[in-house]
Amino acid sequence: MFVILITILLTIVSMYFAGCIAQSRGRSSKIWLWIAAFIGPFALLLVFLLPNLQGQDGDSSHRA
């Protein structure tokens, strides 16, 4: 029972942090929150491995 509670707690914490990190890297926080809900803390690793979409000036707009 204790292991299940710890797993749920880690998943909820990783959902929050994945959303915050994704937003700071120019990605959708809602999508990464749901990704973290399904794969847990592994989402944090994935969001760090993907390239940062924000420019040097903090602008997240894409250039064509």
JSON list of N, CA and C in Angstrom, two decimals:
[
{"chain": "A", "resi": 1, "resn": "MET", "atom": "N", "xyz": [0.82, -1.20, 0.00]},
{"chain": "A", "resi": 1, "resn": "MET", "atom": "CA", "xyz": [0.00, 0.00, 0.00]},
{"chain": "A", "resi": 1, "resn": "MET", "atom": "C", "xyz": [0.87, 1.26, 0.00]},
{"chain": "A", "resi": 2, "resn": "PHE", "atom": "N", "xyz": [1.97, 1.23, 0.77]},
{"chain": "A", "resi": 2, "resn": "PHE", "atom": "CA", "xyz": [2.88, 2.37, 0.86]},
{"chain": "A", "resi": 2, "resn": "PHE", "atom": "C", "xyz": [3.52, 2.66, -0.49]},
{"chain": "A", "resi": 3, "resn": "VAL", "atom": "N", "xyz": [3.88, 1.62, -1.22]},
{"chain": "A", "resi": 3, "resn": "VAL", "atom": "CA", "xyz": [4.52, 1.79, -2.53]},
{"chain": "A", "resi": 3, "resn": "VAL", "atom": "C", "xyz": [3.56, 2.45, -3.52]},
{"chain": "A", "resi": 4, "resn": "ILE", "atom": "N", "xyz": [2.30, 2.08, -3.47]},
{"chain": "A", "resi": 4, "resn": "ILE", "atom": "CA", "xyz": [1.30, 2.67, -4.35]},
{"chain": "A", "resi": 4, "resn": "ILE", "atom": "C", "xyz": [1.13, 4.16, -4.05]},
{"chain": "A", "resi": 5, "resn": "LEU", "atom": "N", "xyz": [1.10, 4.52, -2.78]},
{"chain": "A", "resi": 5, "resn": "LEU", "atom": "CA", "xyz": [0.96, 5.93, -2.40]},
{"chain": "A", "resi": 5, "resn": "LEU", "atom": "C", "xyz": [2.17, 6.75, -2.85]},
{"chain": "A", "resi": 6, "resn": "ILE", "atom": "N", "xyz": [3.36, 6.19, -2.70]},
{"chain": "A", "resi": 6, "resn": "ILE", "atom": "CA", "xyz": [4.57, 6.88, -3.14]},
{"chain": "A", "resi": 6, "resn": "ILE", "atom": "C", "xyz": [4.56, 7.05, -4.65]},
{"chain": "A", "resi": 7, "resn": "THR", "atom": "N", "xyz": [4.13, 6.03, -5.38]},
{"chain": "A", "resi": 7, "resn": "THR", "atom": "CA", "xyz": [4.06, 6.10, -6.84]},
{"chain": "A", "resi": 7, "resn": "THR", "atom": "C", "xyz": [3.08, 7.18, -7.28]},
{"chain": "A", "resi": 8, "resn": "ILE", "atom": "N", "xyz": [1.93, 7.25, -6.66]},
{"chain": "A", "resi": 8, "resn": "ILE", "atom": "CA", "xyz": [0.94, 8.27, -6.98]},
{"chain": "A", "resi": 8, "resn": "ILE", "atom": "C", "xyz": [1.48, 9.66, -6.67]},
{"chain": "A", "resi": 9, "resn": "LEU", "atom": "N", "xyz": [2.13, 9.81, -5.53]},
{"chain": "A", "resi": 9, "resn": "LEU", "atom": "CA", "xyz": [2.71, 11.10, -5.15]},
{"chain": "A", "resi": 9, "resn": "LEU", "atom": "C", "xyz": [3.79, 11.53, -6.14]},
{"chain": "A", "resi": 10, "resn": "LEU", "atom": "N", "xyz": [4.67, 10.62, -6.53]},
{"chain": "A", "resi": 10, "resn": "LEU", "atom": "CA", "xyz": [5.72, 10.94, -7.50]},
{"chain": "A", "resi": 10, "resn": "LEU", "atom": "C", "xyz": [5.13, 11.33, -8.86]},
{"chain": "A", "resi": 11, "resn": "THR", "atom": "N", "xyz": [4.06, 10.66, -9.25]},
{"chain": "A", "resi": 11, "resn": "THR", "atom": "CA", "xyz": [3.42, 10.98, -10.52]},
{"chain": "A", "resi": 11, "resn": "THR", "atom": "C", "xyz": [2.81, 12.38, -10.48]},
{"chain": "A", "resi": 12, "resn": "ILE", "atom": "N", "xyz": [2.14, 12.72, -9.40]},
{"chain": "A", "resi": 12, "resn": "ILE", "atom": "CA", "xyz": [1.54, 14.05, -9.28]},
{"chain": "A", "resi": 12, "resn": "ILE", "atom": "C", "xyz": [2.61, 15.14, -9.26]},
{"chain": "A", "resi": 13, "resn": "VAL", "atom": "N", "xyz": [3.68, 14.91, -8.53]},
{"chain": "A", "resi": 13, "resn": "VAL", "atom": "CA", "xyz": [4.78, 15.89, -8.48]},
{"chain": "A", "resi": 13, "resn": "VAL", "atom": "C", "xyz": [5.43, 16.03, -9.85]},
{"chain": "A", "resi": 14, "resn": "SER", "atom": "N", "xyz": [5.64, 14.92, -10.54]},
{"chain": "A", "resi": 14, "resn": "SER", "atom": "CA", "xyz": [6.26, 14.99, -11.87]},
{"chain": "A", "resi": 14, "resn": "SER", "atom": "C", "xyz": [5.32, 15.67, -12.87]},
{"chain": "A", "resi": 15, "resn": "MET", "atom": "N", "xyz": [4.02, 15.53, -12.71]},
{"chain": "A", "resi": 15, "resn": "MET", "atom": "CA", "xyz": [3.07, 16.23, -13.58]},
{"chain": "A", "resi": 15, "resn": "MET", "atom": "C", "xyz": [3.25, 17.73, -13.44]},
{"chain": "A", "resi": 16, "resn": "TYR", "atom": "N", "xyz": [3.34, 18.20, -12.22]},
{"chain": "A", "resi": 16, "resn": "TYR", "atom": "CA", "xyz": [3.51, 19.63, -11.97]},
{"chain": "A", "resi": 16, "resn": "TYR", "atom": "C", "xyz": [4.81, 20.14, -12.58]},
{"chain": "A", "resi": 17, "resn": "PHE", "atom": "N", "xyz": [5.91, 19.47, -12.27]},
{"chain": "A", "resi": 17, "resn": "PHE", "atom": "CA", "xyz": [7.21, 19.92, -12.75]},
{"chain": "A", "resi": 17, "resn": "PHE", "atom": "C", "xyz": [7.35, 19.78, -14.26]},
{"chain": "A", "resi": 18, "resn": "ALA", "atom": "N", "xyz": [6.79, 18.75, -14.84]},
{"chain": "A", "resi": 18, "resn": "ALA", "atom": "CA", "xyz": [6.85, 18.60, -16.30]},
{"chain": "A", "resi": 18, "resn": "ALA", "atom": "C", "xyz": [6.11, 19.74, -16.98]},
{"chain": "A", "resi": 19, "resn": "GLY", "atom": "N", "xyz": [4.97, 20.14, -16.44]},
{"chain": "A", "resi": 19, "resn": "GLY", "atom": "CA", "xyz": [4.23, 21.27, -16.99]},
{"chain": "A", "resi": 19, "resn": "GLY", "atom": "C", "xyz": [5.00, 22.57, -16.88]},
{"chain": "A", "resi": 20, "resn": "CYS", "atom": "N", "xyz": [5.62, 22.81, -15.74]},
{"chain": "A", "resi": 20, "resn": "CYS", "atom": "CA", "xyz": [6.40, 24.04, -15.54]},
{"chain": "A", "resi": 20, "resn": "CYS", "atom": "C", "xyz": [7.63, 24.08, -16.44]},
{"chain": "A", "resi": 21, "resn": "ILE", "atom": "N", "xyz": [8.34, 22.97, -16.52]},
{"chain": "A", "resi": 21, "resn": "ILE", "atom": "CA", "xyz": [9.55, 22.92, -17.34]},
{"chain": "A", "resi": 21, "resn": "ILE", "atom": "C", "xyz": [9.20, 23.04, -18.81]},
{"chain": "A", "resi": 22, "resn": "ALA", "atom": "N", "xyz": [8.14, 22.37, -19.23]},
{"chain": "A", "resi": 22, "resn": "ALA", "atom": "CA", "xyz": [7.73, 22.44, -20.63]},
{"chain": "A", "resi": 22, "resn": "ALA", "atom": "C", "xyz": [7.37, 23.86, -21.02]},
{"chain": "A", "resi": 23, "resn": "GLN", "atom": "N", "xyz": [6.66, 24.55, -20.16]},
{"chain": "A", "resi": 23, "resn": "GLN", "atom": "CA", "xyz": [6.28, 25.93, -20.46]},
{"chain": "A", "resi": 23, "resn": "GLN", "atom": "C", "xyz": [7.51, 26.82, -20.56]},
{"chain": "A", "resi": 24, "resn": "SER", "atom": "N", "xyz": [8.48, 26.61, -19.71]},
{"chain": "A", "resi": 24, "resn": "SER", "atom": "CA", "xyz": [9.69, 27.44, -19.75]},
{"chain": "A", "resi": 24, "resn": "SER", "atom": "C", "xyz": [10.55, 27.13, -20.98]},
{"chain": "A", "resi": 25, "resn": "ARG", "atom": "N", "xyz": [10.34, 25.96, -21.58]},
{"chain": "A", "resi": 25, "resn": "ARG", "atom": "CA", "xyz": [11.11, 25.58, -22.76]},
{"chain": "A", "resi": 25, "resn": "ARG", "atom": "C", "xyz": [10.31, 25.76, -24.05]},
{"chain": "A", "resi": 26, "resn": "GLY", "atom": "N", "xyz": [9.17, 26.47, -23.96]},
{"chain": "A", "resi": 26, "resn": "GLY", "atom": "CA", "xyz": [8.41, 26.81, -25.15]},
{"chain": "A", "resi": 26, "resn": "GLY", "atom": "C", "xyz": [7.48, 25.72, -25.63]},
{"chain": "A", "resi": 27, "resn": "ARG", "atom": "N", "xyz": [7.13, 24.80, -24.77]},
{"chain": "A", "resi": 27, "resn": "ARG", "atom": "CA", "xyz": [6.24, 23.70, -25.13]},
{"chain": "A", "resi": 27, "resn": "ARG", "atom": "C", "xyz": [4.93, 23.81, -24.36]},
{"chain": "A", "resi": 28, "resn": "SER", "atom": "N", "xyz": [3.94, 23.06, -24.77]},
{"chain": "A", "resi": 28, "resn": "SER", "atom": "CA", "xyz": [2.63, 23.12, -24.14]},
{"chain": "A", "resi": 28, "resn": "SER", "atom": "C", "xyz": [2.67, 22.46, -22.76]},
{"chain": "A", "resi": 29, "resn": "SER", "atom": "N", "xyz": [2.32, 23.24, -21.74]},
{"chain": "A", "resi": 29, "resn": "SER", "atom": "CA", "xyz": [2.34, 22.69, -20.39]},
{"chain": "A", "resi": 29, "resn": "SER", "atom": "C", "xyz": [1.22, 21.67, -20.18]},
{"chain": "A", "resi": 30, "resn": "LYS", "atom": "N", "xyz": [0.08, 21.89, -20.83]},
{"chain": "A", "resi": 30, "resn": "LYS", "atom": "CA", "xyz": [-1.04, 20.95, -20.67]},
{"chain": "A", "resi": 30, "resn": "LYS", "atom": "C", "xyz": [-0.72, 19.59, -21.27]},
{"chain": "A", "resi": 31, "resn": "ILE", "atom": "N", "xyz": [-0.10, 19.59, -22.43]},
{"chain": "A", "resi": 31, "resn": "ILE", "atom": "CA", "xyz": [0.25, 18.31, -23.07]},
{"chain": "A", "resi": 31, "resn": "ILE", "atom": "C", "xyz": [1.26, 17.56, -22.22]},
{"chain": "A", "resi": 32, "resn": "TRP", "atom": "N", "xyz": [2.28, 18.26, -21.72]},
{"chain": "A", "resi": 32, "resn": "TRP", "atom": "CA", "xyz": [3.30, 17.59, -20.93]},
{"chain": "A", "resi": 32, "resn": "TRP", "atom": "C", "xyz": [2.77, 17.18, -19.56]},
{"chain": "A", "resi": 33, "resn": "LEU", "atom": "N", "xyz": [1.78, 17.88, -19.06]},
{"chain": "A", "resi": 33, "resn": "LEU", "atom": "CA", "xyz": [1.15, 17.44, -17.81]},
{"chain": "A", "resi": 33, "resn": "LEU", "atom": "C", "xyz": [0.49, 16.09, -18.03]},
{"chain": "A", "resi": 34, "resn": "TRP", "atom": "N", "xyz": [-0.19, 15.92, -19.15]},
{"chain": "A", "resi": 34, "resn": "TRP", "atom": "CA", "xyz": [-0.85, 14.64, -19.43]},
{"chain": "A", "resi": 34, "resn": "TRP", "atom": "C", "xyz": [0.15, 13.54, -19.76]},
{"chain": "A", "resi": 35, "resn": "ILE", "atom": "N", "xyz": [1.23, 13.90, -20.44]},
{"chain": "A", "resi": 35, "resn": "ILE", "atom": "CA", "xyz": [2.27, 12.91, -20.70]},
{"chain": "A", "resi": 35, "resn": "ILE", "atom": "C", "xyz": [2.83, 12.39, -19.39]},
{"chain": "A", "resi": 36, "resn": "ALA", "atom": "N", "xyz": [3.09, 13.31, -18.46]},
{"chain": "A", "resi": 36, "resn": "ALA", "atom": "CA", "xyz": [3.60, 12.91, -17.14]},
{"chain": "A", "resi": 36, "resn": "ALA", "atom": "C", "xyz": [2.58, 12.08, -16.37]},
{"chain": "A", "resi": 37, "resn": "ALA", "atom": "N", "xyz": [1.30, 12.32, -16.60]},
{"chain": "A", "resi": 37, "resn": "ALA", "atom": "CA", "xyz": [0.27, 11.52, -15.93]},
{"chain": "A", "resi": 37, "resn": "ALA", "atom": "C", "xyz": [0.34, 10.06, -16.38]},
{"chain": "A", "resi": 38, "resn": "PHE", "atom": "N", "xyz": [0.73, 9.84, -17.63]},
{"chain": "A", "resi": 38, "resn": "PHE", "atom": "CA", "xyz": [0.80, 8.48, -18.15]},
{"chain": "A", "resi": 38, "resn": "PHE", "atom": "C", "xyz": [2.14, 7.80, -17.90]},
{"chain": "A", "resi": 39, "resn": "ILE", "atom": "N", "xyz": [3.25, 8.55, -18.01]},
{"chain": "A", "resi": 39, "resn": "ILE", "atom": "CA", "xyz": [4.55, 7.90, -17.88]},
{"chain": "A", "resi": 39, "resn": "ILE", "atom": "C", "xyz": [5.32, 8.33, -16.64]},
{"chain": "A", "resi": 40, "resn": "GLY", "atom": "N", "xyz": [4.73, 9.19, -15.83]},
{"chain": "A", "resi": 40, "resn": "GLY", "atom": "CA", "xyz": [5.33, 9.56, -14.56]},
{"chain": "A", "resi": 40, "resn": "GLY", "atom": "C", "xyz": [6.61, 10.36, -14.70]},
{"chain": "A", "resi": 41, "resn": "PRO", "atom": "N", "xyz": [7.58, 10.10, -13.84]},
{"chain": "A", "resi": 41, "resn": "PRO", "atom": "CA", "xyz": [8.81, 10.89, -13.82]},
{"chain": "A", "resi": 41, "resn": "PRO", "atom": "C", "xyz": [9.64, 10.80, -15.10]},
{"chain": "A", "resi": 42, "resn": "PHE", "atom": "N", "xyz": [9.38, 9.83, -15.95]},
{"chain": "A", "resi": 42, "resn": "PHE", "atom": "CA", "xyz": [10.12, 9.73, -17.21]},
{"chain": "A", "resi": 42, "resn": "PHE", "atom": "C", "xyz": [9.82, 10.93, -18.12]},
{"chain": "A", "resi": 43, "resn": "ALA", "atom": "N", "xyz": [8.71, 11.59, -17.91]},
{"chain": "A", "resi": 43, "resn": "ALA", "atom": "CA", "xyz": [8.37, 12.77, -18.70]},
{"chain": "A", "resi": 43, "resn": "ALA", "atom": "C", "xyz": [9.36, 13.90, -18.44]},
{"chain": "A", "resi": 44, "resn": "LEU", "atom": "N", "xyz": [9.89, 13.99, -17.23]},
{"chain": "A", "resi": 44, "resn": "LEU", "atom": "CA", "xyz": [10.87, 15.02, -16.93]},
{"chain": "A", "resi": 44, "resn": "LEU", "atom": "C", "xyz": [12.13, 14.82, -17.76]},
{"chain": "A", "resi": 45, "resn": "LEU", "atom": "N", "xyz": [12.54, 13.57, -17.90]},
{"chain": "A", "resi": 45, "resn": "LEU", "atom": "CA", "xyz": [13.71, 13.26, -18.72]},
{"chain": "A", "resi": 45, "resn": "LEU", "atom": "C", "xyz": [13.45, 13.61, -20.18]},
{"chain": "A", "resi": 46, "resn": "LEU", "atom": "N", "xyz": [12.28, 13.26, -20.67]},
{"chain": "A", "resi": 46, "resn": "LEU", "atom": "CA", "xyz": [11.94, 13.54, -22.06]},
{"chain": "A", "resi": 46, "resn": "LEU", "atom": "C", "xyz": [11.88, 15.03, -22.37]},
{"chain": "A", "resi": 47, "resn": "VAL", "atom": "N", "xyz": [11.28, 15.79, -21.49]},
{"chain": "A", "resi": 47, "resn": "VAL", "atom": "CA", "xyz": [11.15, 17.23, -21.75]},
{"chain": "A", "resi": 47, "resn": "VAL", "atom": "C", "xyz": [12.52, 17.91, -21.75]},
{"chain": "A", "resi": 48, "resn": "PHE", "atom": "N", "xyz": [13.47, 17.36, -20.98]},
{"chain": "A", "resi": 48, "resn": "PHE", "atom": "CA", "xyz": [14.83, 17.90, -21.02]},
{"chain": "A", "resi": 48, "resn": "PHE", "atom": "C", "xyz": [15.58, 17.47, -22.27]},
{"chain": "A", "resi": 49, "resn": "LEU", "atom": "N", "xyz": [15.28, 16.29, -22.80]},
{"chain": "A", "resi": 49, "resn": "LEU", "atom": "CA", "xyz": [15.98, 15.80, -23.98]},
{"chain": "A", "resi": 49, "resn": "LEU", "atom": "C", "xyz": [15.54, 16.50, -25.26]},
{"chain": "A", "resi": 50, "resn": "LEU", "atom": "N", "xyz": [14.30, 16.97, -25.29]},
{"chain": "A", "resi": 50, "resn": "LEU", "atom": "CA", "xyz": [13.82, 17.67, -26.48]},
{"chain": "A", "resi": 50, "resn": "LEU", "atom": "C", "xyz": [14.42, 19.07, -26.54]},
{"chain": "A", "resi": 51, "resn": "PRO", "atom": "N", "xyz": [14.64, 19.58, -27.75]},
{"chain": "A", "resi": 51, "resn": "PRO", "atom": "CA", "xyz": [15.25, 20.91, -27.86]},
{"chain": "A", "resi": 51, "resn": "PRO", "atom": "C", "xyz": [14.34, 22.02, -27.32]},
{"chain": "A", "resi": 52, "resn": "ASN", "atom": "N", "xyz": [14.98, 23.06, -26.83]},
{"chain": "A", "resi": 52, "resn": "ASN", "atom": "CA", "xyz": [14.28, 24.23, -26.33]},
{"chain": "A", "resi": 52, "resn": "ASN", "atom": "C", "xyz": [13.72, 25.00, -27.52]},
{"chain": "A", "resi": 53, "resn": "LEU", "atom": "N", "xyz": [12.43, 25.31, -27.51]},
{"chain": "A", "resi": 53, "resn": "LEU", "atom": "CA", "xyz": [11.80, 26.01, -28.62]},
{"chain": "A", "resi": 53, "resn": "LEU", "atom": "C", "xyz": [11.83, 27.51, -28.46]},
{"chain": "A", "resi": 54, "resn": "GLN", "atom": "N", "xyz": [12.18, 28.00, -27.31]},
{"chain": "A", "resi": 54, "resn": "GLN", "atom": "CA", "xyz": [12.23, 29.44, -27.09]},
{"chain": "A", "resi": 54, "resn": "GLN", "atom": "C", "xyz": [13.56, 29.98, -27.60]},
{"chain": "A", "resi": 55, "resn": "GLY", "atom": "N", "xyz": [13.49, 31.20, -28.18]},
{"chain": "A", "resi": 55, "resn": "GLY", "atom": "CA", "xyz": [14.69, 31.85, -28.65]},
{"chain": "A", "resi": 55, "resn": "GLY", "atom": "C", "xyz": [15.50, 32.40, -27.50]},
{"chain": "A", "resi": 56, "resn": "GLN", "atom": "N", "xyz": [16.62, 33.00, -27.80]},
{"chain": "A", "resi": 56, "resn": "GLN", "atom": "CA", "xyz": [17.48, 33.57, -26.78]},
{"chain": "A", "resi": 56, "resn": "GLN", "atom": "C", "xyz": [16.81, 34.72, -26.03]},
{"chain": "A", "resi": 57, "resn": "ASP", "atom": "N", "xyz": [15.89, 35.43, -26.70]},
{"chain": "A", "resi": 57, "resn": "ASP", "atom": "CA", "xyz": [15.22, 36.56, -26.07]},
{"chain": "A", "resi": 57, "resn": "ASP", "atom": "C", "xyz": [13.94, 36.16, -25.34]},
{"chain": "A", "resi": 58, "resn": "GLY", "atom": "N", "xyz": [13.67, 34.84, -25.26]},
{"chain": "A", "resi": 58, "resn": "GLY", "atom": "CA", "xyz": [12.48, 34.38, -24.55]},
{"chain": "A", "resi": 58, "resn": "GLY", "atom": "C", "xyz": [11.25, 34.34, -25.41]},
{"chain": "A", "resi": 59, "resn": "ASP", "atom": "N", "xyz": [11.36, 34.64, -26.70]},
{"chain": "A", "resi": 59, "resn": "ASP", "atom": "CA", "xyz": [10.21, 34.63, -27.60]},
{"chain": "A", "resi": 59, "resn": "ASP", "atom": "C", "xyz": [9.98, 33.21, -28.07]},
{"chain": "A", "resi": 60, "resn": "SER", "atom": "N", "xyz": [8.76, 32.71, -27.92]},
{"chain": "A", "resi": 60, "resn": "SER", "atom": "CA", "xyz": [8.45, 31.34, -28.32]},
{"chain": "A", "resi": 60, "resn": "SER", "atom": "C", "xyz": [7.79, 31.26, -29.69]},
{"chain": "A", "resi": 61, "resn": "SER", "atom": "N", "xyz": [7.77, 32.37, -30.43]},
{"chain": "A", "resi": 61, "resn": "SER", "atom": "CA", "xyz": [7.18, 32.35, -31.77]},
{"chain": "A", "resi": 61, "resn": "SER", "atom": "C", "xyz": [8.09, 31.62, -32.73]},
{"chain": "A", "resi": 62, "resn": "HIS", "atom": "N", "xyz": [7.49, 30.96, -33.71]},
{"chain": "A", "resi": 62, "resn": "HIS", "atom": "CA", "xyz": [8.24, 30.20, -34.69]},
{"chain": "A", "resi": 62, "resn": "HIS", "atom": "C", "xyz": [8.43, 31.03, -35.95]},
{"chain": "A", "resi": 63, "resn": "ARG", "atom": "N", "xyz": [9.58, 30.92, -36.55]},
{"chain": "A", "resi": 63, "resn": "ARG", "atom": "CA", "xyz": [9.84, 31.62, -37.81]},
{"chain": "A", "resi": 63, "resn": "ARG", "atom": "C", "xyz": [9.71, 30.65, -38.95]},
{"chain": "A", "resi": 64, "resn": "ALA", "atom": "N", "xyz": [9.09, 31.12, -40.03]},
{"chain": "A", "resi": 64, "resn": "ALA", "atom": "CA", "xyz": [8.89, 30.25, -41.19]},
{"chain": "A", "resi": 64, "resn": "ALA", "atom": "C", "xyz": [10.05, 30.33, -42.14]}
]
